[in-house]
């Protein structure tokens, strides 16, 4: 009887494109003006780090990233969100495993 192996692999070039597009959108949006934000992709560790100066803006930053993932044809089920952590100077950080 044949067996079927299911493998789910993410297209890392599309993930990189989605992160770059989200970064560009954040830089041009008025509501993120004068707010320190960063989206960092680590391909070796297979993680995305969202870093934001205000906790309220972190959800909006996450929403922008999710929209870019959808537009690039990437599944949001491939993202595993960790807890929001306090970072230096009152900013917050969230780690996402891909």
PDB file of N, CA and C in Angstrom:
ATOM      1  N   UNK A   1       0.846  -1.165   0.000  1.00  0.00           N
ATOM      2  CA  UNK A   1       0.000   0.000   0.000  1.00  0.00           C
ATOM      3  C   UNK A   1       0.905   1.246   0.000  1.00  0.00           C
ATOM      4  N   UNK A   2       0.637   2.216  -0.867  1.00  0.00           N
ATOM      5  CA  UNK A   2       1.491   3.408  -0.909  1.00  0.00           C
ATOM      6  C   UNK A   2       1.241   4.311   0.292  1.00  0.00           C
ATOM      7  N   UNK A   3       2.279   4.982   0.683  1.00  0.00           N
ATOM      8  CA  UNK A   3       2.141   5.927   1.791  1.00  0.00           C
ATOM      9  C   UNK A   3       2.359   7.341   1.257  1.00  0.00           C
ATOM     10  N   UNK A   4       1.705   8.248   1.869  1.00  0.00           N
ATOM     11  CA  UNK A   4       1.815   9.642   1.470  1.00  0.00           C
ATOM     12  C   UNK A   4       2.473  10.420   2.600  1.00  0.00           C
ATOM     13  N   UNK A   5       3.548  11.075   2.269  1.00  0.00           N
ATOM     14  CA  UNK A   5       4.223  11.912   3.244  1.00  0.00           C
ATOM     15  C   UNK A   5       3.811  13.357   3.002  1.00  0.00           C
ATOM     16  N   UNK A   6       3.352  13.963   4.043  1.00  0.00           N
ATOM     17  CA  UNK A   6       2.942  15.351   3.951  1.00  0.00           C
ATOM     18  C   UNK A   6       4.081  16.217   4.461  1.00  0.00           C
ATOM     19  N   UNK A   7       4.509  17.137   3.634  1.00  0.00           N
ATOM     20  CA  UNK A   7       5.546  18.069   4.082  1.00  0.00           C
ATOM     21  C   UNK A   7       5.034  19.483   3.849  1.00  0.00           C
ATOM     22  N   UNK A   8       5.185  20.275   4.855  1.00  0.00           N
ATOM     23  CA  UNK A   8       4.782  21.671   4.723  1.00  0.00           C
ATOM     24  C   UNK A   8       6.037  22.521   4.852  1.00  0.00           C
ATOM     25  N   UNK A   9       6.403  23.128   3.766  1.00  0.00           N
ATOM     26  CA  UNK A   9       7.582  23.975   3.756  1.00  0.00           C
ATOM     27  C   UNK A   9       7.168  25.349   3.250  1.00  0.00           C
ATOM     28  N   UNK A  10       7.754  26.354   3.832  1.00  0.00           N
ATOM     29  CA  UNK A  10       7.423  27.729   3.497  1.00  0.00           C
ATOM     30  C   UNK A  10       8.396  28.212   2.428  1.00  0.00           C
ATOM     31  N   UNK A  11       7.892  28.979   1.471  1.00  0.00           N
ATOM     32  CA  UNK A  11       8.746  29.599   0.461  1.00  0.00           C
ATOM     33  C   UNK A  11       9.422  30.805   1.105  1.00  0.00           C
ATOM     34  N   UNK A  12      10.697  30.659   1.447  1.00  0.00           N
ATOM     35  CA  UNK A  12      11.401  31.685   2.207  1.00  0.00           C
ATOM     36  C   UNK A  12      11.610  32.957   1.411  1.00  0.00           C
ATOM     37  N   UNK A  13      11.658  32.851   0.086  1.00  0.00           N
ATOM     38  CA  UNK A  13      11.777  34.060  -0.723  1.00  0.00           C
ATOM     39  C   UNK A  13      10.509  34.902  -0.603  1.00  0.00           C
ATOM     40  N   UNK A  14       9.350  34.246  -0.573  1.00  0.00           N
ATOM     41  CA  UNK A  14       8.085  34.958  -0.403  1.00  0.00           C
ATOM     42  C   UNK A  14       7.962  35.553   1.007  1.00  0.00           C
ATOM     43  N   UNK A  15       8.468  34.823   2.010  1.00  0.00           N
ATOM     44  CA  UNK A  15       8.470  35.357   3.376  1.00  0.00           C
ATOM     45  C   UNK A  15       9.335  36.609   3.440  1.00  0.00           C
ATOM     46  N   UNK A  16      10.506  36.555   2.815  1.00  0.00           N
ATOM     47  CA  UNK A  16      11.401  37.709   2.777  1.00  0.00           C
ATOM     48  C   UNK A  16      10.735  38.884   2.057  1.00  0.00           C
ATOM     49  N   UNK A  17      10.060  38.617   0.956  1.00  0.00           N
ATOM     50  CA  UNK A  17       9.353  39.673   0.224  1.00  0.00           C
ATOM     51  C   UNK A  17       8.241  40.283   1.073  1.00  0.00           C
ATOM     52  N   UNK A  18       7.494  39.458   1.786  1.00  0.00           N
ATOM     53  CA  UNK A  18       6.410  39.952   2.631  1.00  0.00           C
ATOM     54  C   UNK A  18       6.951  40.836   3.754  1.00  0.00           C
ATOM     55  N   UNK A  19       8.054  40.429   4.359  1.00  0.00           N
ATOM     56  CA  UNK A  19       8.666  41.220   5.433  1.00  0.00           C
ATOM     57  C   UNK A  19       9.171  42.552   4.885  1.00  0.00           C
ATOM     58  N   UNK A  20       9.802  42.531   3.713  1.00  0.00           N
ATOM     59  CA  UNK A  20      10.305  43.768   3.112  1.00  0.00           C
ATOM     60  C   UNK A  20       9.163  44.714   2.742  1.00  0.00           C
ATOM     61  N   UNK A  21       8.074  44.183   2.201  1.00  0.00           N
ATOM     62  CA  UNK A  21       6.931  45.018   1.857  1.00  0.00           C
ATOM     63  C   UNK A  21       6.288  45.613   3.105  1.00  0.00           C
ATOM     64  N   UNK A  22       6.189  44.828   4.161  1.00  0.00           N
ATOM     65  CA  UNK A  22       5.614  45.328   5.414  1.00  0.00           C
ATOM     66  C   UNK A  22       6.490  46.430   5.996  1.00  0.00           C
ATOM     67  N   UNK A  23       7.801  46.267   5.922  1.00  0.00           N
ATOM     68  CA  UNK A  23       8.719  47.285   6.423  1.00  0.00           C
ATOM     69  C   UNK A  23       8.557  48.589   5.648  1.00  0.00           C
ATOM     70  N   UNK A  24       8.434  48.487   4.332  1.00  0.00           N
ATOM     71  CA  UNK A  24       8.261  49.687   3.517  1.00  0.00           C
ATOM     72  C   UNK A  24       6.940  50.381   3.833  1.00  0.00           C
ATOM     73  N   UNK A  25       5.886  49.610   4.044  1.00  0.00           N
ATOM     74  CA  UNK A  25       4.600  50.224   4.360  1.00  0.00           C
ATOM     75  C   UNK A  25       4.642  50.928   5.712  1.00  0.00           C
ATOM     76  N   UNK A  26       5.282  50.334   6.692  1.00  0.00           N
ATOM     77  CA  UNK A  26       5.383  50.944   8.022  1.00  0.00           C
ATOM     78  C   UNK A  26       6.141  52.265   7.940  1.00  0.00           C
ATOM     79  N   UNK A  27       7.174  52.320   7.108  1.00  0.00           N
ATOM     80  CA  UNK A  27       7.966  53.543   6.978  1.00  0.00           C
ATOM     81  C   UNK A  27       7.170  54.684   6.354  1.00  0.00           C
ATOM     82  N   UNK A  28       6.153  54.374   5.565  1.00  0.00           N
ATOM     83  CA  UNK A  28       5.388  55.420   4.893  1.00  0.00           C
ATOM     84  C   UNK A  28       4.086  55.762   5.603  1.00  0.00           C
ATOM     85  N   UNK A  29       3.666  54.968   6.573  1.00  0.00           N
ATOM     86  CA  UNK A  29       2.389  55.237   7.244  1.00  0.00           C
ATOM     87  C   UNK A  29       2.512  56.339   8.273  1.00  0.00           C
ATOM     88  N   UNK A  30       1.508  57.207   8.287  1.00  0.00           N
ATOM     89  CA  UNK A  30       1.510  58.363   9.176  1.00  0.00           C
ATOM     90  C   UNK A  30       1.378  57.961  10.646  1.00  0.00           C
ATOM     91  N   UNK A  31       0.572  56.928  10.922  1.00  0.00           N
ATOM     92  CA  UNK A  31       0.363  56.547  12.326  1.00  0.00           C
ATOM     93  C   UNK A  31       1.611  55.917  12.965  1.00  0.00           C
ATOM     94  N   UNK A  32       2.607  55.550  12.159  1.00  0.00           N
ATOM     95  CA  UNK A  32       3.865  55.018  12.697  1.00  0.00           C
ATOM     96  C   UNK A  32       4.978  56.060  12.684  1.00  0.00           C
ATOM     97  N   UNK A  33       4.632  57.296  12.353  1.00  0.00           N
ATOM     98  CA  UNK A  33       5.635  58.362  12.326  1.00  0.00           C
ATOM     99  C   UNK A  33       6.116  58.622  13.757  1.00  0.00           C
ATOM    100  N   UNK A  34       7.404  58.725  13.931  1.00  0.00           N
ATOM    101  CA  UNK A  34       8.060  58.950  15.231  1.00  0.00           C
ATOM    102  C   UNK A  34       7.859  57.799  16.209  1.00  0.00           C
ATOM    103  N   UNK A  35       7.537  56.617  15.722  1.00  0.00           N
ATOM    104  CA  UNK A  35       7.436  55.415  16.557  1.00  0.00           C
ATOM    105  C   UNK A  35       8.490  54.432  16.045  1.00  0.00           C
ATOM    106  N   UNK A  36       9.382  54.003  16.920  1.00  0.00           N
ATOM    107  CA  UNK A  36      10.440  53.071  16.517  1.00  0.00           C
ATOM    108  C   UNK A  36       9.832  51.690  16.278  1.00  0.00           C
ATOM    109  N   UNK A  37       9.900  51.235  15.038  1.00  0.00           N
ATOM    110  CA  UNK A  37       9.386  49.911  14.680  1.00  0.00           C
ATOM    111  C   UNK A  37      10.435  49.164  13.869  1.00  0.00           C
ATOM    112  N   UNK A  38      10.405  47.849  14.009  1.00  0.00           N
ATOM    113  CA  UNK A  38      11.339  47.019  13.269  1.00  0.00           C
ATOM    114  C   UNK A  38      10.715  45.639  13.071  1.00  0.00           C
ATOM    115  N   UNK A  39      10.870  45.119  11.863  1.00  0.00           N
ATOM    116  CA  UNK A  39      10.484  43.744  11.559  1.00  0.00           C
ATOM    117  C   UNK A  39      11.755  43.042  11.087  1.00  0.00           C
ATOM    118  N   UNK A  40      12.215  42.063  11.845  1.00  0.00           N
ATOM    119  CA  UNK A  40      13.473  41.386  11.539  1.00  0.00           C
ATOM    120  C   UNK A  40      13.205  39.919  11.219  1.00  0.00           C
ATOM    121  N   UNK A  41      13.753  39.476  10.100  1.00  0.00           N
ATOM    122  CA  UNK A  41      13.624  38.084   9.667  1.00  0.00           C
ATOM    123  C   UNK A  41      14.959  37.387   9.880  1.00  0.00           C
ATOM    124  N   UNK A  42      14.922  36.244  10.559  1.00  0.00           N
ATOM    125  CA  UNK A  42      16.113  35.418  10.750  1.00  0.00           C
ATOM    126  C   UNK A  42      15.841  34.071  10.095  1.00  0.00           C
ATOM    127  N   UNK A  43      16.414  33.878   8.908  1.00  0.00           N
ATOM    128  CA  UNK A  43      16.140  32.646   8.142  1.00  0.00           C
ATOM    129  C   UNK A  43      16.756  31.411   8.794  1.00  0.00           C
ATOM    130  N   UNK A  44      17.899  31.580   9.446  1.00  0.00           N
ATOM    131  CA  UNK A  44      18.549  30.427  10.086  1.00  0.00           C
ATOM    132  C   UNK A  44      17.729  29.917  11.263  1.00  0.00           C
ATOM    133  N   UNK A  45      17.247  30.845  12.092  1.00  0.00           N
ATOM    134  CA  UNK A  45      16.450  30.458  13.255  1.00  0.00           C
ATOM    135  C   UNK A  45      14.973  30.278  12.885  1.00  0.00           C
ATOM    136  N   UNK A  46      14.613  30.653  11.660  1.00  0.00           N
ATOM    137  CA  UNK A  46      13.235  30.568  11.160  1.00  0.00           C
ATOM    138  C   UNK A  46      12.275  31.361  12.048  1.00  0.00           C
ATOM    139  N   UNK A  47      12.661  32.615  12.323  1.00  0.00           N
ATOM    140  CA  UNK A  47      11.841  33.475  13.168  1.00  0.00           C
ATOM    141  C   UNK A  47      11.692  34.856  12.546  1.00  0.00           C
ATOM    142  N   UNK A  48      10.608  35.522  12.932  1.00  0.00           N
ATOM    143  CA  UNK A  48      10.386  36.924  12.622  1.00  0.00           C
ATOM    144  C   UNK A  48      10.207  37.622  13.963  1.00  0.00           C
ATOM    145  N   UNK A  49      10.890  38.740  14.151  1.00  0.00           N
ATOM    146  CA  UNK A  49      10.778  39.499  15.384  1.00  0.00           C
ATOM    147  C   UNK A  49      10.133  40.842  15.089  1.00  0.00           C
ATOM    148  N   UNK A  50       9.040  41.113  15.776  1.00  0.00           N
ATOM    149  CA  UNK A  50       8.385  42.412  15.693  1.00  0.00           C
ATOM    150  C   UNK A  50       8.816  43.223  16.896  1.00  0.00           C
ATOM    151  N   UNK A  51       9.336  44.418  16.656  1.00  0.00           N
ATOM    152  CA  UNK A  51       9.802  45.293  17.727  1.00  0.00           C
ATOM    153  C   UNK A  51       9.137  46.639  17.528  1.00  0.00           C
ATOM    154  N   UNK A  52       8.471  47.137  18.559  1.00  0.00           N
ATOM    155  CA  UNK A  52       7.725  48.379  18.424  1.00  0.00           C
ATOM    156  C   UNK A  52       7.887  49.219  19.689  1.00  0.00           C
ATOM    157  N   UNK A  53       7.947  50.524  19.510  1.00  0.00           N
ATOM    158  CA  UNK A  53       8.126  51.443  20.621  1.00  0.00           C
ATOM    159  C   UNK A  53       6.892  51.588  21.493  1.00  0.00           C
ATOM    160  N   UNK A  54       5.729  51.266  20.958  1.00  0.00           N
ATOM    161  CA  UNK A  54       4.482  51.369  21.711  1.00  0.00           C
ATOM    162  C   UNK A  54       3.732  50.050  21.608  1.00  0.00           C
ATOM    163  N   UNK A  55       3.208  49.582  22.733  1.00  0.00           N
ATOM    164  CA  UNK A  55       2.509  48.297  22.744  1.00  0.00           C
ATOM    165  C   UNK A  55       1.241  48.345  21.902  1.00  0.00           C
ATOM    166  N   UNK A  56       0.566  49.488  21.875  1.00  0.00           N
ATOM    167  CA  UNK A  56      -0.666  49.609  21.105  1.00  0.00           C
ATOM    168  C   UNK A  56      -0.408  49.470  19.599  1.00  0.00           C
ATOM    169  N   UNK A  57       0.767  49.881  19.142  1.00  0.00           N
ATOM    170  CA  UNK A  57       1.100  49.808  17.714  1.00  0.00           C
ATOM    171  C   UNK A  57       1.558  48.411  17.287  1.00  0.00           C
ATOM    172  N   UNK A  58       1.886  47.551  18.242  1.00  0.00           N
ATOM    173  CA  UNK A  58       2.364  46.212  17.903  1.00  0.00           C
ATOM    174  C   UNK A  58       1.288  45.406  17.181  1.00  0.00           C
ATOM    175  N   UNK A  59       0.044  45.559  17.599  1.00  0.00           N
ATOM    176  CA  UNK A  59      -1.052  44.849  16.935  1.00  0.00           C
ATOM    177  C   UNK A  59      -1.234  45.332  15.499  1.00  0.00           C
ATOM    178  N   UNK A  60      -1.105  46.632  15.277  1.00  0.00           N
ATOM    179  CA  UNK A  60      -1.197  47.175  13.920  1.00  0.00           C
ATOM    180  C   UNK A  60      -0.029  46.696  13.060  1.00  0.00           C
ATOM    181  N   UNK A  61       1.148  46.599  13.648  1.00  0.00           N
ATOM    182  CA  UNK A  61       2.323  46.096  12.941  1.00  0.00           C
ATOM    183  C   UNK A  61       2.122  44.634  12.542  1.00  0.00           C
ATOM    184  N   UNK A  62       1.561  43.867  13.453  1.00  0.00           N
ATOM    185  CA  UNK A  62       1.254  42.466  13.173  1.00  0.00           C
ATOM    186  C   UNK A  62       0.214  42.345  12.056  1.00  0.00           C
ATOM    187  N   UNK A  63      -0.779  43.223  12.058  1.00  0.00           N
ATOM    188  CA  UNK A  63      -1.818  43.214  11.033  1.00  0.00           C
ATOM    189  C   UNK A  63      -1.235  43.516   9.652  1.00  0.00           C
ATOM    190  N   UNK A  64      -0.308  44.463   9.584  1.00  0.00           N
ATOM    191  CA  UNK A  64       0.347  44.787   8.317  1.00  0.00           C
ATOM    192  C   UNK A  64       1.110  43.570   7.798  1.00  0.00           C
ATOM    193  N   UNK A  65       1.844  42.903   8.683  1.00  0.00           N
ATOM    194  CA  UNK A  65       2.615  41.719   8.281  1.00  0.00           C
ATOM    195  C   UNK A  65       1.687  40.610   7.790  1.00  0.00           C
ATOM    196  N   UNK A  66       0.582  40.385   8.491  1.00  0.00           N
ATOM    197  CA  UNK A  66      -0.362  39.346   8.073  1.00  0.00           C
ATOM    198  C   UNK A  66      -0.968  39.662   6.713  1.00  0.00           C
ATOM    199  N   UNK A  67      -1.292  40.925   6.454  1.00  0.00           N
ATOM    200  CA  UNK A  67      -1.841  41.310   5.153  1.00  0.00           C
ATOM    201  C   UNK A  67      -0.840  41.039   4.035  1.00  0.00           C
ATOM    202  N   UNK A  68       0.421  41.306   4.285  1.00  0.00           N
ATOM    203  CA  UNK A  68       1.450  41.057   3.271  1.00  0.00           C
ATOM    204  C   UNK A  68       1.633  39.556   3.041  1.00  0.00           C
ATOM    205  N   UNK A  69       1.507  38.764   4.103  1.00  0.00           N
ATOM    206  CA  UNK A  69       1.587  37.308   3.949  1.00  0.00           C
ATOM    207  C   UNK A  69       0.449  36.811   3.060  1.00  0.00           C
ATOM    208  N   UNK A  70      -0.747  37.312   3.301  1.00  0.00           N
ATOM    209  CA  UNK A  70      -1.911  36.880   2.515  1.00  0.00           C
ATOM    210  C   UNK A  70      -1.742  37.277   1.060  1.00  0.00           C
ATOM    211  N   UNK A  71      -1.291  38.496   0.805  1.00  0.00           N
ATOM    212  CA  UNK A  71      -1.108  38.965  -0.575  1.00  0.00           C
ATOM    213  C   UNK A  71      -0.044  38.173  -1.308  1.00  0.00           C
ATOM    214  N   UNK A  72       0.947  37.653  -0.587  1.00  0.00           N
ATOM    215  CA  UNK A  72       2.009  36.857  -1.206  1.00  0.00           C
ATOM    216  C   UNK A  72       1.625  35.385  -1.318  1.00  0.00           C
ATOM    217  N   UNK A  73       0.436  35.012  -0.861  1.00  0.00           N
ATOM    218  CA  UNK A  73      -0.020  33.631  -0.967  1.00  0.00           C
ATOM    219  C   UNK A  73       0.537  32.714   0.100  1.00  0.00           C
ATOM    220  N   UNK A  74       0.955  33.278   1.226  1.00  0.00           N
ATOM    221  CA  UNK A  74       1.497  32.480   2.326  1.00  0.00           C
ATOM    222  C   UNK A  74       0.412  32.262   3.369  1.00  0.00           C
ATOM    223  N   UNK A  75       0.390  31.090   3.945  1.00  0.00           N
ATOM    224  CA  UNK A  75      -0.613  30.753   4.944  1.00  0.00           C
ATOM    225  C   UNK A  75      -0.258  31.363   6.296  1.00  0.00           C
ATOM    226  N   UNK A  76      -1.266  31.924   6.959  1.00  0.00           N
ATOM    227  CA  UNK A  76      -1.055  32.462   8.303  1.00  0.00           C
ATOM    228  C   UNK A  76      -0.911  31.345   9.327  1.00  0.00           C
ATOM    229  N   UNK A  77      -1.282  30.126   8.959  1.00  0.00           N
ATOM    230  CA  UNK A  77      -1.136  28.989   9.865  1.00  0.00           C
ATOM    231  C   UNK A  77       0.335  28.605  10.059  1.00  0.00           C
ATOM    232  N   UNK A  78       1.207  29.125   9.196  1.00  0.00           N
ATOM    233  CA  UNK A  78       2.636  28.829   9.345  1.00  0.00           C
ATOM    234  C   UNK A  78       3.300  29.724  10.396  1.00  0.00           C
ATOM    235  N   UNK A  79       2.544  30.662  10.958  1.00  0.00           N
ATOM    236  CA  UNK A  79       3.088  31.568  11.969  1.00  0.00           C
ATOM    237  C   UNK A  79       2.687  31.109  13.365  1.00  0.00           C
ATOM    238  N   UNK A  80       3.666  30.951  14.241  1.00  0.00           N
ATOM    239  CA  UNK A  80       3.435  30.557  15.625  1.00  0.00           C
ATOM    240  C   UNK A  80       3.877  31.704  16.524  1.00  0.00           C
ATOM    241  N   UNK A  81       2.906  32.418  17.083  1.00  0.00           N
ATOM    242  CA  UNK A  81       3.185  33.608  17.878  1.00  0.00           C
ATOM    243  C   UNK A  81       3.569  33.249  19.310  1.00  0.00           C
ATOM    244  N   UNK A  82       4.611  33.896  19.794  1.00  0.00           N
ATOM    245  CA  UNK A  82       5.030  33.766  21.188  1.00  0.00           C
ATOM    246  C   UNK A  82       4.464  34.945  21.973  1.00  0.00           C
ATOM    247  N   UNK A  83       4.673  34.944  23.282  1.00  0.00           N
ATOM    248  CA  UNK A  83       4.147  36.008  24.134  1.00  0.00           C
ATOM    249  C   UNK A  83       4.863  37.335  23.861  1.00  0.00           C
ATOM    250  N   UNK A  84       4.144  38.414  24.118  1.00  0.00           N
ATOM    251  CA  UNK A  84       4.716  39.750  23.986  1.00  0.00           C
ATOM    252  C   UNK A  84       5.640  40.001  25.181  1.00  0.00           C
ATOM    253  N   UNK A  85       6.859  40.453  24.887  1.00  0.00           N
ATOM    254  CA  UNK A  85       7.854  40.693  25.929  1.00  0.00           C
ATOM    255  C   UNK A  85       8.145  42.183  26.031  1.00  0.00           C
ATOM    256  N   UNK A  86       8.426  42.636  27.232  1.00  0.00           N
ATOM    257  CA  UNK A  86       8.873  44.015  27.414  1.00  0.00           C
ATOM    258  C   UNK A  86      10.320  44.108  26.984  1.00  0.00           C
ATOM    259  N   UNK A  87      10.652  45.196  26.312  1.00  0.00           N
ATOM    260  CA  UNK A  87      12.019  45.404  25.843  1.00  0.00           C
ATOM    261  C   UNK A  87      12.546  46.714  26.432  1.00  0.00           C
ATOM    262  N   UNK A  88      13.696  47.120  26.006  1.00  0.00           N
ATOM    263  CA  UNK A  88      14.375  48.303  26.545  1.00  0.00           C
ATOM    264  C   UNK A  88      13.578  49.579  26.273  1.00  0.00           C
ATOM    265  N   UNK A  89      13.498  50.436  27.243  1.00  0.00           N
ATOM    266  CA  UNK A  89      12.902  51.757  27.072  1.00  0.00           C
ATOM    267  C   UNK A  89      11.397  51.773  26.900  1.00  0.00           C
ATOM    268  N   UNK A  90      10.697  50.816  27.469  1.00  0.00           N
ATOM    269  CA  UNK A  90       9.245  50.798  27.370  1.00  0.00           C
ATOM    270  C   UNK A  90       8.710  50.240  26.070  1.00  0.00           C
ATOM    271  N   UNK A  91       9.584  49.750  25.198  1.00  0.00           N
ATOM    272  CA  UNK A  91       9.121  49.159  23.949  1.00  0.00           C
ATOM    273  C   UNK A  91       8.770  47.686  24.175  1.00  0.00           C
ATOM    274  N   UNK A  92       8.135  47.088  23.177  1.00  0.00           N
ATOM    275  CA  UNK A  92       7.719  45.696  23.268  1.00  0.00           C
ATOM    276  C   UNK A  92       8.247  44.919  22.068  1.00  0.00           C
ATOM    277  N   UNK A  93       8.317  43.602  22.258  1.00  0.00           N
ATOM    278  CA  UNK A  93       8.839  42.732  21.224  1.00  0.00           C
ATOM    279  C   UNK A  93       8.018  41.454  21.204  1.00  0.00           C
ATOM    280  N   UNK A  94       7.816  40.908  19.998  1.00  0.00           N
ATOM    281  CA  UNK A  94       7.117  39.642  19.885  1.00  0.00           C
ATOM    282  C   UNK A  94       7.855  38.771  18.894  1.00  0.00           C
ATOM    283  N   UNK A  95       8.079  37.536  19.266  1.00  0.00           N
ATOM    284  CA  UNK A  95       8.783  36.575  18.430  1.00  0.00           C
ATOM    285  C   UNK A  95       7.755  35.690  17.727  1.00  0.00           C
ATOM    286  N   UNK A  96       7.972  35.465  16.437  1.00  0.00           N
ATOM    287  CA  UNK A  96       7.080  34.623  15.645  1.00  0.00           C
ATOM    288  C   UNK A  96       7.909  33.524  15.024  1.00  0.00           C
ATOM    289  N   UNK A  97       7.604  32.276  15.334  1.00  0.00           N
ATOM    290  CA  UNK A  97       8.263  31.141  14.676  1.00  0.00           C
ATOM    291  C   UNK A  97       7.534  30.831  13.368  1.00  0.00           C
ATOM    292  N   UNK A  98       8.315  30.628  12.319  1.00  0.00           N
ATOM    293  CA  UNK A  98       7.731  30.326  11.002  1.00  0.00           C
ATOM    294  C   UNK A  98       7.870  28.833  10.757  1.00  0.00           C
TER     295      UNK A  98
END
